[in-house]
PDB file of C-alpha atoms and ligand atoms in Angstrom:
ATOM      1  CA  MET A1424      81.048 -27.749 -26.305  1.00  0.00           C
ATOM      2  CA  THR A1425      80.200 -27.942 -29.993  1.00  0.00           C
ATOM      3  CA  ILE A1426      77.202 -25.782 -30.395  1.00  0.00           C
ATOM      4  CA  ILE A1427      75.209 -27.574 -33.383  1.00  0.00           C
ATOM      5  CA  ILE A1428      72.218 -25.543 -35.154  1.00  0.00           C
ATOM      6  CA  THR A1429      70.091 -26.822 -37.912  1.00  0.00           C
ATOM      7  CA  ALA A1430      69.144 -24.743 -40.807  1.00  0.00           C
ATOM      8  CA  PHE A1431      67.542 -25.652 -44.376  1.00  0.00           C
ATOM      9  CA  GLU A1432      69.025 -27.858 -46.989  1.00  0.00           C
ATOM     10  CA  ARG A1433      68.199 -25.835 -49.618  1.00  0.00           C
ATOM     11  CA  SER A1434      66.632 -22.170 -47.891  1.00  0.00           C
ATOM     12  CA  PRO A1435      63.451 -21.435 -50.220  1.00  0.00           C
ATOM     13  CA  ASP A1436      64.416 -18.070 -50.368  1.00  0.00           C
ATOM     14  CA  GLY A1437      67.809 -18.811 -52.255  1.00  0.00           C
ATOM     15  CA  GLY A1438      69.853 -17.192 -49.809  1.00  0.00           C
ATOM     16  CA  LYS A1439      68.608 -13.970 -49.049  1.00  0.00           C
ATOM     17  CA  GLY A1440      69.111 -14.628 -45.506  1.00  0.00           C
ATOM     18  CA  LEU A1441      65.249 -14.523 -44.593  1.00  0.00           C
ATOM     19  CA  ALA A1442      65.669 -18.337 -43.104  1.00  0.00           C
ATOM     20  CA  ARG A1443      65.450 -18.020 -39.497  1.00  0.00           C
ATOM     21  CA  ASP A1444      68.655 -19.907 -38.838  1.00  0.00           C
ATOM     22  CA  THR A1445      70.123 -16.251 -39.794  1.00  0.00           C
ATOM     23  CA  ARG A1446      69.233 -14.580 -36.874  1.00  0.00           C
ATOM     24  CA  VAL A1447      70.789 -17.412 -34.818  1.00  0.00           C
ATOM     25  CA  ARG A1448      74.344 -17.523 -36.708  1.00  0.00           C
ATOM     26  CA  TRP A1449      74.180 -13.510 -36.468  1.00  0.00           C
ATOM     27  CA  ALA A1450      73.964 -13.970 -32.554  1.00  0.00           C
ATOM     28  CA  LEU A1451      76.415 -16.651 -32.764  1.00  0.00           C
ATOM     29  CA  GLU A1452      78.708 -14.052 -34.187  1.00  0.00           C
ATOM     30  CA  GLU A1453      78.115 -11.169 -31.966  1.00  0.00           C
ATOM     31  CA  VAL A1454      79.058 -13.287 -29.156  1.00  0.00           C
ATOM     32  CA  GLY A1455      82.057 -15.096 -30.686  1.00  0.00           C
ATOM     33  CA  GLN A1456      80.853 -18.580 -30.345  1.00  0.00           C
ATOM     34  CA  PRO A1457      81.960 -21.114 -32.932  1.00  0.00           C
ATOM     35  CA  TYR A1458      79.191 -23.447 -34.578  1.00  0.00           C
ATOM     36  CA  GLU A1459      78.429 -26.435 -36.768  1.00  0.00           C
ATOM     37  CA  VAL A1460      75.229 -26.412 -38.784  1.00  0.00           C
ATOM     38  CA  ARG A1461      73.382 -29.592 -39.894  1.00  0.00           C
ATOM     39  CA  LEU A1462      71.312 -29.130 -42.814  1.00  0.00           C
ATOM     40  CA  VAL A1463      68.054 -30.852 -42.997  1.00  0.00           C
ATOM     41  CA  SER A1464      65.738 -31.419 -45.985  1.00  0.00           C
ATOM     42  CA  PHE A1465      61.996 -30.633 -45.877  1.00  0.00           C
ATOM     43  CA  GLY A1466      61.305 -34.711 -45.472  1.00  0.00           C
ATOM     44  CA  ALA A1467      64.009 -34.929 -42.973  1.00  0.00           C
ATOM     45  CA  MET A1468      62.363 -32.061 -40.426  1.00  0.00           C
ATOM     46  CA  LYS A1469      59.451 -33.814 -40.230  1.00  0.00           C
ATOM     47  CA  GLU A1470      60.740 -37.216 -39.187  1.00  0.00           C
ATOM     48  CA  PRO A1471      61.158 -37.964 -35.349  1.00  0.00           C
ATOM     49  CA  ALA A1472      64.886 -37.419 -34.879  1.00  0.00           C
ATOM     50  CA  HIS A1473      64.084 -33.880 -35.866  1.00  0.00           C
ATOM     51  CA  LEU A1474      61.077 -33.909 -34.026  1.00  0.00           C
ATOM     52  CA  ALA A1475      62.772 -35.002 -30.746  1.00  0.00           C
ATOM     53  CA  LEU A1476      64.902 -31.522 -31.046  1.00  0.00           C
ATOM     54  CA  HIS A1477      61.814 -29.343 -32.784  1.00  0.00           C
ATOM     55  CA  PRO A1478      58.386 -30.142 -31.735  1.00  0.00           C
ATOM     56  CA  PHE A1479      57.121 -28.354 -34.898  1.00  0.00           C
ATOM     57  CA  GLY A1480      59.514 -30.072 -37.199  1.00  0.00           C
ATOM     58  CA  GLN A1481      60.707 -26.502 -38.108  1.00  0.00           C
ATOM     59  CA  ILE A1482      64.492 -25.431 -38.341  1.00  0.00           C
ATOM     60  CA  PRO A1483      66.483 -23.496 -36.540  1.00  0.00           C
ATOM     61  CA  THR A1484      67.527 -25.862 -33.696  1.00  0.00           C
ATOM     62  CA  TYR A1485      70.463 -25.655 -31.145  1.00  0.00           C
ATOM     63  CA  GLU A1486      72.384 -27.893 -29.233  1.00  0.00           C
ATOM     64  CA  GLU A1487      74.808 -27.686 -27.003  1.00  0.00           C
ATOM     65  CA  GLY A1488      75.718 -30.694 -25.030  1.00  0.00           C
ATOM     66  CA  ASP A1489      72.570 -32.271 -23.486  1.00  0.00           C
ATOM     67  CA  LEU A1490      70.558 -28.755 -24.309  1.00  0.00           C
ATOM     68  CA  ALA A1491      68.517 -28.916 -27.147  1.00  0.00           C
ATOM     69  CA  LEU A1492      66.417 -25.661 -27.889  1.00  0.00           C
ATOM     70  CA  PHE A1493      63.966 -24.370 -30.365  1.00  0.00           C
ATOM     71  CA  GLU A1494      62.401 -21.278 -31.067  1.00  0.00           C
ATOM     72  CA  THR A1495      64.815 -18.079 -32.208  1.00  0.00           C
ATOM     73  CA  GLY A1496      63.963 -16.082 -29.486  1.00  0.00           C
ATOM     74  CA  ALA A1497      64.634 -18.541 -26.872  1.00  0.00           C
ATOM     75  CA  ILE A1498      68.053 -19.556 -28.733  1.00  0.00           C
ATOM     76  CA  VAL A1499      69.054 -15.581 -28.870  1.00  0.00           C
ATOM     77  CA  PHE A1500      67.953 -15.434 -25.374  1.00  0.00           C
ATOM     78  CA  HIS A1501      70.226 -18.137 -24.184  1.00  0.00           C
ATOM     79  CA  LEU A1502      73.003 -16.897 -25.914  1.00  0.00           C
ATOM     80  CA  ALA A1503      72.695 -13.382 -24.464  1.00  0.00           C
ATOM     81  CA  GLU A1504      72.587 -14.990 -20.667  1.00  0.00           C
ATOM     82  CA  ARG A1505      75.509 -17.437 -21.106  1.00  0.00           C
ATOM     83  CA  HIS A1506      77.934 -14.621 -23.183  1.00  0.00           C
ATOM     84  CA  ALA A1507      78.462 -11.198 -23.432  1.00  0.00           C
ATOM     85  CA  GLY A1508      78.035  -8.946 -26.196  1.00  0.00           C
ATOM     86  CA  LEU A1509      73.962  -9.225 -26.433  1.00  0.00           C
ATOM     87  CA  PHE A1510      72.801  -7.722 -23.386  1.00  0.00           C
ATOM     88  CA  PRO A1511      73.430  -4.702 -21.057  1.00  0.00           C
ATOM     89  CA  ASP A1512      74.932  -5.347 -18.054  1.00  0.00           C
ATOM     90  CA  ASP A1513      72.495  -3.057 -15.965  1.00  0.00           C
ATOM     91  CA  ALA A1514      69.674  -5.300 -14.853  1.00  0.00           C
ATOM     92  CA  ASP A1515      67.209  -2.720 -16.019  1.00  0.00           C
ATOM     93  CA  ALA A1516      68.395  -2.078 -19.543  1.00  0.00           C
ATOM     94  CA  ARG A1517      68.325  -5.931 -19.669  1.00  0.00           C
ATOM     95  CA  ALA A1518      64.755  -6.051 -18.702  1.00  0.00           C
ATOM     96  CA  ARG A1519      64.175  -3.646 -21.564  1.00  0.00           C
ATOM     97  CA  ALA A1520      66.169  -5.505 -24.121  1.00  0.00           C
ATOM     98  CA  ILE A1521      63.980  -8.792 -23.346  1.00  0.00           C
ATOM     99  CA  ALA A1522      60.815  -6.994 -23.672  1.00  0.00           C
ATOM    100  CA  TRP A1523      62.138  -5.774 -27.117  1.00  0.00           C
ATOM    101  CA  MET A1524      62.821  -9.138 -28.353  1.00  0.00           C
ATOM    102  CA  PHE A1525      59.430 -10.393 -27.426  1.00  0.00           C
ATOM    103  CA  ALA A1526      58.084  -7.279 -29.027  1.00  0.00           C
ATOM    104  CA  ALA A1527      60.042  -8.386 -32.127  1.00  0.00           C
ATOM    105  CA  VAL A1528      58.652 -11.856 -32.164  1.00  0.00           C
ATOM    106  CA  ASN A1529      55.176 -10.976 -30.444  1.00  0.00           C
ATOM    107  CA  THR A1530      54.008  -7.982 -31.689  1.00  0.00           C
ATOM    108  CA  VAL A1531      55.952  -7.041 -35.122  1.00  0.00           C
ATOM    109  CA  GLU A1532      56.535 -10.349 -36.557  1.00  0.00           C
ATOM    110  CA  PRO A1533      52.664 -11.916 -36.642  1.00  0.00           C
ATOM    111  CA  PRO A1534      51.734  -9.112 -39.050  1.00  0.00           C
ATOM    112  CA  ILE A1535      54.650  -9.326 -41.465  1.00  0.00           C
ATOM    113  CA  LEU A1536      54.195 -13.361 -41.437  1.00  0.00           C
ATOM    114  CA  ASP A1537      50.762 -12.438 -42.628  1.00  0.00           C
ATOM    115  CA  LEU A1538      51.812 -10.968 -45.561  1.00  0.00           C
ATOM    116  CA  SER A1539      53.862 -13.868 -46.544  1.00  0.00           C
ATOM    117  CA  ILE A1540      50.752 -16.200 -45.822  1.00  0.00           C
ATOM    118  CA  ALA A1541      48.568 -13.757 -48.122  1.00  0.00           C
ATOM    119  CA  ARG A1542      51.098 -13.607 -51.090  1.00  0.00           C
ATOM    120  CA  PHE A1543      52.433 -17.188 -51.266  1.00  0.00           C
ATOM    121  CA  ALA A1544      50.032 -19.706 -49.690  1.00  0.00           C
ATOM    122  CA  GLU A1545      46.715 -17.563 -50.185  1.00  0.00           C
ATOM    123  CA  GLY A1546      47.809 -15.642 -53.371  1.00  0.00           C
ATOM    124  CA  ASP A1547      45.567 -18.044 -55.711  1.00  0.00           C
ATOM    125  CA  LYS A1548      42.581 -17.410 -53.411  1.00  0.00           C
ATOM    126  CA  PRO A1549      39.426 -15.183 -55.172  1.00  0.00           C
ATOM    127  CA  TRP A1550      39.426 -12.885 -51.901  1.00  0.00           C
ATOM    128  CA  SER A1551      43.593 -12.498 -51.851  1.00  0.00           C
ATOM    129  CA  HIS A1552      43.594  -9.353 -53.453  1.00  0.00           C
ATOM    130  CA  GLU A1553      41.424  -7.351 -51.136  1.00  0.00           C
ATOM    131  CA  ARG A1554      42.684  -8.715 -48.434  1.00  0.00           C
ATOM    132  CA  LEU A1555      46.515  -7.382 -48.900  1.00  0.00           C
ATOM    133  CA  PRO A1556      45.655  -3.823 -48.292  1.00  0.00           C
ATOM    134  CA  LEU A1557      44.405  -4.489 -45.106  1.00  0.00           C
ATOM    135  CA  VAL A1558      47.212  -7.029 -43.835  1.00  0.00           C
ATOM    136  CA  MET A1559      49.719  -3.823 -45.268  1.00  0.00           C
ATOM    137  CA  GLY A1560      47.714  -1.588 -42.995  1.00  0.00           C
ATOM    138  CA  ARG A1561      48.255  -3.576 -39.987  1.00  0.00           C
ATOM    139  CA  ILE A1562      51.786  -4.095 -40.863  1.00  0.00           C
ATOM    140  CA  ARG A1563      52.256   0.105 -40.903  1.00  0.00           C
ATOM    141  CA  ASP A1564      50.263   0.140 -37.518  1.00  0.00           C
ATOM    142  CA  ARG A1565      53.001  -1.806 -36.174  1.00  0.00           C
ATOM    143  CA  LEU A1566      55.825   0.499 -38.029  1.00  0.00           C
ATOM    144  CA  ARG A1567      54.748   3.533 -37.263  1.00  0.00           C
ATOM    145  CA  PRO A1568      55.277   3.583 -33.699  1.00  0.00           C
ATOM    146  CA  LEU A1569      58.113   1.538 -33.464  1.00  0.00           C
ATOM    147  CA  ALA A1570      59.651   4.450 -35.960  1.00  0.00           C
ATOM    148  CA  ALA A1571      58.108   6.961 -33.742  1.00  0.00           C
ATOM    149  CA  ARG A1572      60.039   5.070 -30.424  1.00  0.00           C
ATOM    150  CA  LEU A1573      63.397   4.628 -32.382  1.00  0.00           C
ATOM    151  CA  GLY A1574      63.196   8.518 -33.546  1.00  0.00           C
ATOM    152  CA  ASP A1575      66.712   9.604 -34.420  1.00  0.00           C
ATOM    153  CA  ALA A1576      68.622   6.933 -32.071  1.00  0.00           C
ATOM    154  CA  GLU A1577      71.026   3.915 -33.180  1.00  0.00           C
ATOM    155  CA  TRP A1578      68.986   1.389 -31.952  1.00  0.00           C
ATOM    156  CA  LEU A1579      66.059   1.020 -29.503  1.00  0.00           C
ATOM    157  CA  ASP A1580      67.379   1.399 -26.077  1.00  0.00           C
ATOM    158  CA  GLY A1581      71.131   2.491 -25.559  1.00  0.00           C
ATOM    159  CA  ALA A1582      73.628   0.174 -26.998  1.00  0.00           C
ATOM    160  CA  PHE A1583      72.718  -2.789 -29.705  1.00  0.00           C
ATOM    161  CA  SER A1584      71.471  -5.621 -28.130  1.00  0.00           C
ATOM    162  CA  ALA A1585      69.715  -8.970 -28.421  1.00  0.00           C
ATOM    163  CA  GLY A1586      66.505  -7.028 -29.144  1.00  0.00           C
ATOM    164  CA  ASP A1587      68.211  -4.951 -31.887  1.00  0.00           C
ATOM    165  CA  LEU A1588      69.515  -8.558 -33.301  1.00  0.00           C
ATOM    166  CA  MET A1589      65.884  -9.899 -33.278  1.00  0.00           C
ATOM    167  CA  MET A1590      64.077  -6.767 -34.416  1.00  0.00           C
ATOM    168  CA  VAL A1591      66.223  -5.993 -37.279  1.00  0.00           C
ATOM    169  CA  SER A1592      65.689  -9.686 -38.126  1.00  0.00           C
ATOM    170  CA  VAL A1593      62.445  -9.655 -38.224  1.00  0.00           C
ATOM    171  CA  LEU A1594      62.333  -6.475 -40.289  1.00  0.00           C
ATOM    172  CA  LEU A1595      64.336  -7.564 -42.831  1.00  0.00           C
ATOM    173  CA  ARG A1596      61.569  -9.703 -44.056  1.00  0.00           C
ATOM    174  CA  LEU A1597      60.275  -6.571 -45.452  1.00  0.00           C
ATOM    175  CA  ARG A1598      62.134  -5.615 -47.740  1.00  0.00           C
ATOM    176  CA  ALA A1599      60.812  -6.849 -50.953  1.00  0.00           C
ATOM    177  CA  SER A1600      57.662  -5.502 -49.805  1.00  0.00           C
ATOM    178  CA  GLY A1601      58.776  -2.056 -50.249  1.00  0.00           C
ATOM    179  CA  LEU A1602      56.559  -1.071 -46.921  1.00  0.00           C
ATOM    180  CA  LEU A1603      60.266  -0.343 -45.032  1.00  0.00           C
ATOM    181  CA  ASP A1604      60.822   2.540 -47.738  1.00  0.00           C
ATOM    182  CA  GLU A1605      58.020   4.268 -46.051  1.00  0.00           C
ATOM    183  CA  PHE A1606      59.829   4.238 -43.099  1.00  0.00           C
ATOM    184  CA  PRO A1607      63.455   5.640 -43.867  1.00  0.00           C
ATOM    185  CA  THR A1608      64.532   5.386 -40.596  1.00  0.00           C
ATOM    186  CA  LEU A1609      63.624   2.240 -40.046  1.00  0.00           C
ATOM    187  CA  ALA A1610      65.333   1.233 -43.299  1.00  0.00           C
ATOM    188  CA  ALA A1611      68.225   2.848 -41.597  1.00  0.00           C
ATOM    189  CA  TYR A1612      68.158   0.633 -38.564  1.00  0.00           C
ATOM    190  CA  VAL A1613      68.029  -2.289 -40.709  1.00  0.00           C
ATOM    191  CA  ALA A1614      70.817  -1.117 -42.976  1.00  0.00           C
ATOM    192  CA  ARG A1615      72.777  -0.668 -39.549  1.00  0.00           C
ATOM    193  CA  GLY A1616      72.157  -4.001 -38.344  1.00  0.00           C
ATOM    194  CA  GLU A1617      73.488  -5.679 -41.967  1.00  0.00           C
ATOM    195  CA  ALA A1618      76.512  -3.426 -41.786  1.00  0.00           C
ATOM    196  CA  ARG A1619      77.453  -5.124 -38.408  1.00  0.00           C
ATOM    197  CA  PRO A1620      80.555  -7.496 -39.118  1.00  0.00           C
ATOM    198  CA  ALA A1621      79.014 -10.195 -37.044  1.00  0.00           C
ATOM    199  CA  TYR A1622      75.804  -9.755 -39.135  1.00  0.00           C
ATOM    200  CA  LYS A1623      77.748  -9.980 -42.257  1.00  0.00           C
ATOM    201  CA  ARG A1624      79.485 -13.276 -41.448  1.00  0.00           C
ATOM    202  CA  GLY A1625      76.088 -15.090 -40.300  1.00  0.00           C
ATOM    203  CA  PHE A1626      74.593 -14.105 -43.541  1.00  0.00           C
ATOM    204  CA  ALA A1627      77.631 -14.947 -45.874  1.00  0.00           C
ATOM    205  CA  ALA A1628      77.742 -18.502 -43.651  1.00  0.00           C
ATOM    206  CA  GLN A1629      74.174 -19.262 -45.105  1.00  0.00           C
ATOM    207  CA  LEU A1630      74.965 -17.516 -48.236  1.00  0.00           C
ATOM    208  CA  ALA A1631      77.496 -20.159 -49.210  1.00  0.00           C
ATOM    209  CA  VAL A1632      75.301 -23.110 -48.175  1.00  0.00           C
ATOM    210  CA  ASN A1633      72.265 -21.891 -50.604  1.00  0.00           C
ATOM    211  CA  ALA A1634      73.902 -19.867 -53.221  1.00  0.00           C
ATOM    212  CA  PRO A1635      77.683 -21.199 -53.281  1.00  0.00           C
ATOM    213  CA  ASP A1636      78.356 -18.612 -56.459  1.00  0.00           C
ATOM    214  CA  GLY A1637      77.724 -15.991 -54.126  1.00  0.00           C
ATOM    215  CA  LYS A1638      74.356 -14.625 -55.682  1.00  0.00           C
ATOM    216  CA  ALA A1639      70.962 -15.131 -53.796  1.00  0.00           C
ATOM    217  CA  ARG A1640      68.318 -16.489 -56.275  1.00  0.00           C
ATOM    218  CA  ASN A1641      64.634 -15.899 -56.491  1.00  0.00           C
TER     219      ASN A1641
HETATM  220  N1  GSH B 836      58.767 -19.048 -34.168  1.00  0.00           N
HETATM  221  C1  GSH B 836      60.112 -20.034 -34.942  1.00  0.00           C
HETATM  222  C2  GSH B 836      59.701 -20.129 -36.225  1.00  0.00           C
HETATM  223  C3  GSH B 836      60.393 -21.165 -37.078  1.00  0.00           C
HETATM  224  C4  GSH B 836      60.141 -21.585 -38.315  1.00  0.00           C
HETATM  225  O1  GSH B 836      58.894 -20.591 -38.806  1.00  0.00           O
HETATM  226  N2  GSH B 836      60.988 -21.729 -39.324  1.00  0.00           N
HETATM  227  C5  GSH B 836      60.857 -21.883 -40.441  1.00  0.00           C
HETATM  228  C6  GSH B 836      62.129 -21.586 -40.887  1.00  0.00           C
HETATM  229  S1  GSH B 836      62.597 -19.906 -41.342  1.00  0.00           S
HETATM  230  C7  GSH B 836      60.774 -23.407 -41.214  1.00  0.00           C
HETATM  231  O2  GSH B 836      61.150 -24.102 -40.423  1.00  0.00           O
HETATM  232  N3  GSH B 836      59.251 -23.691 -42.119  1.00  0.00           N
HETATM  233  C8  GSH B 836      59.497 -25.094 -42.480  1.00  0.00           C
HETATM  234  C9  GSH B 836      57.990 -25.527 -41.929  1.00  0.00           C
HETATM  235  O3  GSH B 836      57.371 -24.993 -41.148  1.00  0.00           O
HETATM  236  O4  GSH B 836      57.710 -26.566 -42.214  1.00  0.00           O
HETATM  237  C10 GSH B 836      61.316 -19.301 -34.643  1.00  0.00           C
HETATM  238  O5  GSH B 836      61.402 -18.308 -34.523  1.00  0.00           O
HETATM  239  O6  GSH B 836      62.309 -19.843 -34.409  1.00  0.00           O
END
């Protein structure tokens, strides 16, 4: 059955791989599933046809026969469950990988998103400058224990898993802020994720859409 995902017709990040279709492309590459991409404009994302797939009018979505999914966590979970390569065989290790997936989207990603909101959506507000250190502090409060738990290990819980795929994808968004550099082991962890051939293929595929000259903009 052909797998079809949606992605931005033109990603606001100009091909840096921060749009969330990149994590789905990465997961598809890790499990060796071919896929097609339907590009959608910001306008089309809010039209009934796309809203039928994604109630919040966002990307990415995932279609496979009669199955339509939204939320990257759910999509990566689905792929990890159906195909080898993203979940360990051991049931307890699998449960821990799922815990890390939830930690990525539910505990680590929210303050990181808050930083984007503070910078881009609220940057012109008179109080925004004063708020920024608070937002950065909340991110550090998540990165510190994450770095402590990772320690010198390569991945969060033994072999690379969907938990790492989601966590690296979330942390990637911090690069421009400089915050990742304060935690060298986390910066190295992200670099290890980006060095995976499957990540490189997923990244290259989104870059080809957003910066056909091969150079990410912005
Ligand atoms: N929690 C969702 C977030 C999806 C999301 O925020 N998508 C962004 C692109 S990365 C989007 O479509 N933004 C445009 C909009 O919200 O109108 C997920 O992980 O799939």
